Amino acid sequence: MAKRISILGSTGSIGTNALRVIERLGADYEVFALSGHNNVELLAEQVAKYRPKMAVVTNPDKIGNFKELLGESKTEILGGSEGLIKAASQKDVDIVIGAIVGVAGLAAILAAAKAGKVLAIANKEPLVVAGELLTETARENGAQILPVDSEHSAVFQALQAGAVSEINRIILTASGGPFRGASIEEIQNATIEQALAHPTWNMGKKITIDSATMMNKALEVIEAKWLFDVPVDKIEILIHPESIIHSMVEFIDGSVIAQMSEPDMCLPIQYALTYPKRVKGRQKPLRLEQMGSLTFEKPDMDVFGALKIGYQVAKTGGTATAVFNAANEAAIEEFLAGRIKFVNIVELIEHCLEKHTVKTEAKLDDLLLADDWARNEVKGCLNKTG
Ligand code: NAD
Ligand code: MG
């Protein structure tokens, strides 16, 4: 029987790539549910094409518009986070692809874990905010978490060659983003356009800004800690601008296993869907002779302060990661709206963490409260200076 898939966030960059992959995989996979927040035009097109059982419009202001655009349809239309939870945990669903941006996807991802689904997870923020809770819930309910983030998919693939207990180091590669090699002064006045001009990956705006601050890599260190159950001291970052090696694992015998391919998110999405099998893909073949050389450098943690803070926060744990993530999400919104400068993003994160009293052994409510507090703190700072 075909595997039935719910895509949470089907209208985004990962979501649209996931639909491409599912289409290519053919009759063994079918779309069960789709969700979108603002772009209901695209969601309506997707529903007309893939005819899912359910469609979720998470932004309540957009449901009316969506229904009008869709017209006559057999698809059940749901709204809000309850709709998303239903799409993620329905009995008939086999695989849930987490492709929402930010912590907004947390409740539905937790519901999928509780329902014992296979979770193909690109949405890294829930793992950063509630990694312990999410991985524990998955373990208790027999849900399998498979990474879609390219670095974590690479680590997961490398781990087919050895056990987690045999890991010496995980080396997460990073493209370095648009400000690779820039000085603190050059970054001071970076514009929105410059920050959105990613050299290798075509992604949603939030993660593109995260790549420019290198917050993305900081989030990925925490994501790796939870996905692979390794201490952060064993996770290193290496800048690799060509984005061919997607990450590496060094085992205790000194062997380093790297996963390489042309940069294309369809590959890690497909691997998560077909795992443990590999099937033919659309991937452009890798021609190393045409590349000539692959280069590497250590990141400058003084220029990219998010990295330094990320390691500290990963060790602190508790509500610190929730504040780290929420302050970043809120600050990016302000930056994209033109209300703060690029450098203020990391400054605001630092400010929130300094002011926050960390609660360890945090429950979901504590994490959500910390998230809310940090968002208000960012707004409060702007009102004061504004
Ligand atoms: P995107 O902005 O292109 O898409 C985001 C999706 O989330 C859209 O479908 C949108 O409708 C939905 N969404 C936005 N706000 C929402 C809300 N409040 N409630 C419910 N749904 C909401 O983002 P993306 O680039 O596809 O990234 C999605 C996730 O995958 C992020 O967590 C990102 O870090 C991660 N990721 C993306 C890439 C990539 O190549 N794009 C690579 C690795 C990891
Ligand atoms: Mg990544």
Coordinates of C-alpha atoms and ligand atoms in Angstrom, one line a residue:
M1 CA 0.0 0.0 0.0
A2 CA 1.2 3.5 -0.8
K3 CA 2.8 5.5 2.1
R4 CA 0.5 8.4 3.0
I5 CA 2.3 11.7 3.7
S6 CA 1.3 14.9 5.5
I7 CA 3.4 17.9 4.6
L8 CA 3.2 20.6 7.3
G9 CA 4.2 23.7 5.4
S10 CA 3.8 22.5 1.8
T11 CA 3.9 26.0 0.3
G12 CA 7.5 26.8 1.4
S13 CA 10.8 26.0 -0.1
I14 CA 11.1 22.5 1.6
G15 CA 7.4 21.8 1.1
T16 CA 7.4 22.5 -2.7
N17 CA 10.6 20.4 -3.1
A18 CA 8.9 17.6 -1.1
L19 CA 6.0 17.6 -3.5
R20 CA 8.4 17.3 -6.4
V21 CA 10.1 14.3 -4.7
I22 CA 6.8 12.6 -4.0
E23 CA 5.6 13.1 -7.5
R24 CA 8.8 11.5 -8.9
L25 CA 8.6 8.6 -6.4
G26 CA 5.4 7.5 -8.1
A27 CA 2.6 5.3 -6.9
D28 CA 4.3 4.1 -3.7
Y29 CA 3.8 7.5 -2.1
E30 CA 0.7 9.7 -1.9
V31 CA -0.1 13.1 -0.4
F32 CA -2.5 12.8 2.5
A33 CA -2.5 16.4 3.8
L34 CA -1.0 19.8 2.9
S35 CA -0.8 23.0 4.8
G36 CA 0.0 26.7 4.1
H37 CA -0.1 29.9 6.1
N38 CA -0.3 32.9 3.8
N39 CA 0.2 31.7 0.3
V40 CA -3.3 30.3 -0.2
E41 CA -3.1 30.7 -4.0
L42 CA -0.3 28.2 -4.1
L43 CA -2.0 26.0 -1.5
A44 CA -5.1 25.9 -3.7
E45 CA -3.1 25.0 -6.8
Q46 CA -1.4 22.2 -4.8
V47 CA -4.7 20.8 -3.5
A48 CA -6.2 20.9 -7.0
K49 CA -3.2 19.0 -8.3
Y50 CA -2.5 16.4 -5.5
R51 CA -6.1 16.0 -4.2
P52 CA -5.2 15.4 -0.6
K53 CA -7.7 14.2 2.0
M54 CA -7.0 17.3 4.1
A55 CA -5.8 20.9 3.6
V56 CA -4.9 23.1 6.5
V57 CA -4.9 26.9 6.4
T58 CA -3.0 27.9 9.5
N59 CA -3.7 31.6 9.2
P60 CA -7.4 32.1 10.2
D61 CA -7.6 35.3 8.1
K62 CA -6.9 33.3 5.0
I63 CA -9.4 30.4 5.1
G64 CA -12.2 32.3 3.4
N65 CA -10.0 33.4 0.6
F66 CA -8.7 29.8 0.3
K67 CA -12.2 28.3 0.0
E68 CA -13.1 30.8 -2.7
L69 CA -9.9 30.0 -4.7
L70 CA -10.4 26.2 -4.4
G71 CA -14.1 26.1 -5.2
E72 CA -15.7 22.6 -5.4
S73 CA -13.4 20.0 -3.8
K74 CA -13.6 16.7 -1.9
T75 CA -10.7 17.8 0.3
E76 CA -11.5 18.5 3.9
I77 CA -10.5 22.0 4.8
L78 CA -9.2 22.7 8.3
G79 CA -7.9 25.7 10.1
G80 CA -5.4 26.8 12.7
S81 CA -3.1 24.7 14.9
E82 CA -5.8 22.2 15.7
G83 CA -6.1 21.5 12.0
L84 CA -2.4 21.0 11.8
I85 CA -2.3 18.6 14.7
K86 CA -5.1 16.6 13.1
A87 CA -3.1 16.4 9.8
A88 CA 0.0 15.3 11.7
S89 CA -1.6 12.6 13.8
Q90 CA -4.4 11.1 11.8
K91 CA -4.5 7.3 11.9
D92 CA -4.1 7.0 8.1
V93 CA -0.9 9.0 8.0
D94 CA 2.4 7.2 7.7
I95 CA 5.0 10.0 7.2
V96 CA 4.8 13.6 8.4
I97 CA 7.2 16.1 6.8
G98 CA 7.9 19.0 9.1
A99 CA 8.5 21.9 6.7
I100 CA 7.0 24.8 8.7
V101 CA 9.4 27.6 9.6
G102 CA 10.0 28.4 13.2
V103 CA 8.6 27.2 16.5
A104 CA 5.0 27.4 15.0
G105 CA 5.4 23.8 13.9
L106 CA 6.1 22.5 17.4
A107 CA 2.7 21.4 18.6
A108 CA 2.0 19.5 15.3
I109 CA 5.4 17.8 15.3
L110 CA 4.9 16.8 19.0
A111 CA 1.5 15.4 18.0
A112 CA 3.1 13.3 15.2
A113 CA 5.7 12.0 17.6
K114 CA 3.0 11.1 20.1
A115 CA 1.1 9.3 17.3
G116 CA 4.2 7.2 16.5
K117 CA 4.6 8.5 13.0
V118 CA 7.7 8.6 10.8
L119 CA 8.8 12.2 11.1
A120 CA 10.9 13.6 8.3
I121 CA 12.0 16.8 9.9
A122 CA 13.3 19.9 8.2
N123 CA 11.8 22.3 10.8
K124 CA 14.8 22.6 13.1
E125 CA 13.4 25.1 15.5
P126 CA 11.2 22.6 17.5
L127 CA 14.2 20.4 18.0
V128 CA 16.2 23.4 19.3
V129 CA 13.4 24.6 21.6
A130 CA 12.1 21.3 22.8
G131 CA 14.7 18.7 21.7
E132 CA 14.6 16.7 24.9
L133 CA 10.8 16.5 25.0
L134 CA 10.5 15.8 21.3
T135 CA 13.1 13.0 21.2
E136 CA 11.7 11.4 24.4
T137 CA 8.1 11.6 23.1
A138 CA 9.3 9.9 19.9
R139 CA 11.1 7.2 21.8
E140 CA 8.2 6.5 24.1
N141 CA 5.7 6.2 21.2
G142 CA 7.9 4.4 18.6
A143 CA 8.1 7.4 16.3
Q144 CA 11.1 7.6 14.1
I145 CA 12.8 11.0 13.5
L146 CA 14.6 11.2 10.2
P147 CA 16.5 14.4 9.4
V148 CA 15.9 16.4 6.3
D149 CA 18.2 19.3 7.1
S150 CA 21.1 18.6 4.6
E151 CA 23.9 18.5 7.3
H152 CA 21.9 16.2 9.6
S153 CA 20.9 13.9 6.7
A154 CA 24.7 13.7 5.8
V155 CA 25.5 12.8 9.4
F156 CA 22.7 10.3 9.5
Q157 CA 24.0 8.8 6.2
A158 CA 27.6 8.7 7.5
L159 CA 26.3 6.9 10.6
Q160 CA 25.3 4.0 8.4
A161 CA 29.1 3.3 8.6
G162 CA 29.4 3.2 12.4
A163 CA 27.6 3.5 15.7
V164 CA 26.8 6.6 17.7
S165 CA 29.0 5.3 20.5
E166 CA 31.9 5.2 18.0
I167 CA 31.7 8.9 17.1
N168 CA 34.7 11.0 17.8
R169 CA 33.5 14.2 16.2
I170 CA 30.6 15.4 14.1
I171 CA 31.8 18.0 11.6
L172 CA 28.9 20.2 10.4
T173 CA 29.8 22.0 7.2
A174 CA 28.5 25.5 6.5
S175 CA 28.6 27.5 3.3
G176 CA 29.5 30.6 5.3
G177 CA 26.5 32.6 3.9
P178 CA 26.7 35.9 2.1
F179 CA 29.1 37.5 4.7
R180 CA 31.7 34.8 4.7
G181 CA 35.1 36.5 5.4
A182 CA 33.5 39.8 6.2
S183 CA 34.8 42.0 9.0
I184 CA 32.6 43.2 11.9
E185 CA 32.6 46.7 10.3
E186 CA 31.4 45.3 7.0
I187 CA 28.5 43.5 8.7
Q188 CA 27.5 46.6 10.7
N189 CA 25.5 48.1 7.8
A190 CA 24.5 45.0 5.8
T191 CA 21.2 45.6 3.9
I192 CA 18.2 43.2 3.7
E193 CA 19.1 42.5 0.0
Q194 CA 22.7 41.6 0.9
A195 CA 21.6 39.4 3.8
L196 CA 19.0 37.6 1.5
A197 CA 21.6 36.9 -1.3
H198 CA 22.7 33.4 -0.3
P199 CA 25.5 32.1 -2.4
T200 CA 24.5 28.4 -2.7
W201 CA 21.1 27.6 -1.4
N202 CA 17.6 28.9 -2.4
M203 CA 15.6 28.9 0.8
G204 CA 12.8 30.7 2.7
K205 CA 13.7 34.2 4.0
K206 CA 14.0 33.3 7.7
I207 CA 16.6 30.5 7.2
T208 CA 18.4 32.7 4.7
I209 CA 18.9 35.4 7.3
D210 CA 19.9 32.7 9.7
S211 CA 22.6 31.7 7.3
A212 CA 23.8 35.3 7.0
T213 CA 24.2 35.6 10.8
M214 CA 25.3 32.0 11.0
M215 CA 22.6 31.5 13.6
N216 CA 21.5 28.7 11.3
K217 CA 24.7 26.7 12.1
A218 CA 24.2 27.5 15.8
L219 CA 20.7 26.1 15.6
E220 CA 22.1 23.1 13.7
V221 CA 24.6 22.3 16.5
I222 CA 21.7 22.0 18.9
E223 CA 19.6 20.1 16.4
A224 CA 22.5 17.6 16.0
K225 CA 22.9 17.2 19.7
W226 CA 19.3 16.0 20.0
L227 CA 19.1 14.0 16.8
F228 CA 22.3 12.0 17.4
D229 CA 22.5 12.2 21.2
V230 CA 26.0 13.5 21.3
P231 CA 27.5 16.2 23.6
V232 CA 28.0 19.6 21.9
D233 CA 31.8 19.4 22.6
K234 CA 31.9 16.7 19.9
I235 CA 30.2 18.9 17.3
E236 CA 32.4 21.2 15.2
I237 CA 31.7 23.6 12.4
L238 CA 33.7 23.9 9.3
I239 CA 33.1 26.5 6.6
H240 CA 33.0 24.8 3.2
P241 CA 31.8 27.4 0.6
E242 CA 31.3 25.0 -2.3
S243 CA 28.6 23.1 -0.3
I244 CA 29.5 19.7 -1.7
I245 CA 30.4 17.9 1.5
H246 CA 27.2 18.2 3.5
S247 CA 28.8 17.1 6.8
M248 CA 31.1 14.4 8.1
V249 CA 31.5 12.0 11.0
E250 CA 34.9 11.2 12.4
F251 CA 34.9 7.8 14.1
I252 CA 37.1 6.8 17.0
D253 CA 39.4 4.9 14.7
G254 CA 40.2 8.1 12.8
S255 CA 38.0 7.3 9.7
V256 CA 36.1 10.3 8.5
I257 CA 32.9 9.6 6.5
A258 CA 31.6 12.4 4.4
Q259 CA 28.4 12.6 2.4
M260 CA 28.8 14.5 -0.8
S261 CA 26.5 15.7 -3.6
E262 CA 25.5 18.7 -5.6
P263 CA 23.5 21.0 -3.3
D264 CA 19.9 20.1 -3.8
M265 CA 17.4 19.6 -0.9
C266 CA 15.5 17.0 -2.9
L267 CA 18.2 14.4 -2.0
P268 CA 17.9 14.6 1.8
I269 CA 14.1 14.8 1.4
Q270 CA 14.0 11.7 -0.7
Y271 CA 16.4 9.8 1.6
A272 CA 14.1 10.5 4.6
L273 CA 11.1 9.2 2.6
T274 CA 12.7 6.1 1.2
Y275 CA 15.0 5.2 4.1
P276 CA 16.4 2.6 4.6
K277 CA 16.3 2.2 0.8
R278 CA 17.9 4.4 -1.8
V279 CA 16.2 5.0 -5.1
K280 CA 17.1 6.7 -8.3
G281 CA 16.9 10.5 -7.9
R282 CA 16.9 13.6 -10.0
Q283 CA 20.2 14.6 -8.6
K284 CA 22.7 16.2 -11.0
P285 CA 25.8 13.9 -10.9
L286 CA 28.7 15.2 -8.9
R287 CA 31.7 15.9 -11.1
L288 CA 34.6 16.6 -8.8
E289 CA 37.0 17.0 -11.7
Q290 CA 34.9 20.0 -12.8
M291 CA 35.0 21.5 -9.3
G292 CA 38.8 21.3 -9.2
S293 CA 39.1 21.9 -5.5
L294 CA 37.1 21.9 -2.3
T295 CA 38.0 24.4 0.4
F296 CA 37.6 24.7 4.1
E297 CA 38.2 27.2 6.8
K298 CA 37.3 27.7 10.5
P299 CA 34.5 30.1 11.2
D300 CA 35.3 33.4 13.0
M301 CA 33.3 33.3 16.2
D302 CA 34.1 36.9 17.0
V303 CA 32.5 38.1 13.8
F304 CA 29.6 35.6 13.9
G305 CA 28.7 36.0 17.6
A306 CA 25.6 33.7 17.1
L307 CA 27.9 30.7 17.0
K308 CA 29.6 31.5 20.3
I309 CA 26.2 32.1 22.0
G310 CA 24.8 28.9 20.4
Y311 CA 27.4 26.7 22.0
Q312 CA 26.8 28.3 25.4
V313 CA 23.1 28.0 25.1
A314 CA 23.4 24.3 24.0
K315 CA 25.3 23.6 27.2
T316 CA 23.0 25.6 29.4
G317 CA 19.8 23.9 28.1
G318 CA 16.5 24.3 29.9
T319 CA 14.6 27.4 28.7
A320 CA 17.8 29.0 27.3
T321 CA 17.4 27.4 23.9
A322 CA 13.7 28.6 23.7
V323 CA 14.8 32.2 24.4
F324 CA 17.7 31.9 21.9
N325 CA 15.3 30.7 19.2
A326 CA 12.4 33.1 20.0
A327 CA 14.6 36.2 20.3
N328 CA 16.0 35.3 16.9
E329 CA 12.7 34.7 15.2
A330 CA 11.3 38.0 16.6
A331 CA 14.5 40.0 15.7
I332 CA 14.5 38.6 12.1
E333 CA 10.9 39.8 11.7
E334 CA 12.0 43.3 12.8
F335 CA 15.0 43.2 10.5
L336 CA 12.9 42.1 7.5
A337 CA 10.4 44.9 8.2
G338 CA 13.3 47.4 8.1
R339 CA 13.0 48.3 11.8
I340 CA 16.4 47.2 13.0
K341 CA 19.9 46.8 11.6
F342 CA 21.4 43.4 10.7
V343 CA 23.8 43.6 13.7
N344 CA 21.0 44.2 16.1
I345 CA 19.6 40.6 15.5
V346 CA 22.4 39.0 17.5
E347 CA 22.6 41.9 19.9
L348 CA 18.9 41.4 20.8
I349 CA 19.4 37.6 21.2
E350 CA 22.3 38.3 23.6
H351 CA 20.3 40.9 25.5
C352 CA 17.4 38.5 26.0
L353 CA 19.7 35.7 27.2
E354 CA 21.4 38.0 29.7
K355 CA 18.1 39.1 31.1
H356 CA 16.4 35.7 31.2
T357 CA 16.5 33.5 34.3
V358 CA 17.0 30.0 33.0
K359 CA 14.8 27.2 34.2
T360 CA 16.3 23.7 33.9
E361 CA 14.2 20.6 33.5
A362 CA 11.8 22.7 31.6
K363 CA 8.3 21.4 30.7
L364 CA 6.5 22.4 27.5
D365 CA 4.7 25.2 29.3
D366 CA 8.0 26.6 30.6
L367 CA 9.4 26.5 27.1
L368 CA 6.4 28.3 25.6
L369 CA 6.4 30.9 28.4
A370 CA 10.1 31.6 27.7
D371 CA 9.4 31.8 24.0
D372 CA 6.7 34.3 24.6
W373 CA 8.8 36.3 27.1
A374 CA 11.7 36.6 24.6
R375 CA 9.4 37.8 21.8
N376 CA 7.9 40.5 24.1
E377 CA 11.4 41.5 25.3
V378 CA 12.5 42.1 21.7
K379 CA 9.4 44.3 21.1
G380 CA 10.0 46.1 24.4
C381 CA 13.6 46.9 23.5
L382 CA 12.4 48.4 20.2
N383 CA 9.7 50.5 21.9
K384 CA 12.3 51.9 24.3
T385 CA 14.8 52.8 21.6
G386 CA 12.2 53.5 18.9
Ligands
NAD1 P1 9.6 28.8 3.9 O1 9.5 30.2 4.5 O2 9.9 28.7 2.4 O3 8.3 28.0 4.1 C1 7.7 28.0 5.4 C2 6.4 27.2 5.4 O4 5.8 27.3 6.7 C3 5.3 27.7 4.5 O5 4.6 26.6 4.0 C4 4.4 28.6 5.3 O6 3.1 28.6 4.9 C5 4.5 27.9 6.7 N1 4.3 28.8 7.8 C6 4.9 30.0 8.0 N2 4.5 30.6 9.1 C7 3.6 29.7 9.7 C8 2.9 29.7 10.9 N3 2.9 30.7 11.8 N4 2.1 28.6 11.2 C9 2.0 27.6 10.3 N5 2.7 27.5 9.1 C10 3.5 28.5 8.8 O7 10.7 28.0 4.8 P2 11.7 26.9 4.3 O8 12.9 27.4 3.7 O9 10.9 25.9 3.5 O10 12.1 26.2 5.7 C11 11.2 25.4 6.4 C12 12.0 24.8 7.6 O11 13.0 23.9 7.1 C13 12.7 25.8 8.5 O12 12.6 25.3 9.8 C14 14.1 25.7 8.0 O13 15.1 26.1 8.9 C15 14.2 24.3 7.5 N6 15.2 24.0 6.5 C16 15.0 24.6 5.2 C17 15.9 24.4 4.2 C18 15.8 24.9 2.8 O14 16.5 24.6 2.0 N7 14.8 25.8 2.6 C19 17.1 23.6 4.5 C20 17.2 23.0 5.8 C21 16.3 23.2 6.7
MG2 MG 21.1 22.9 7.1

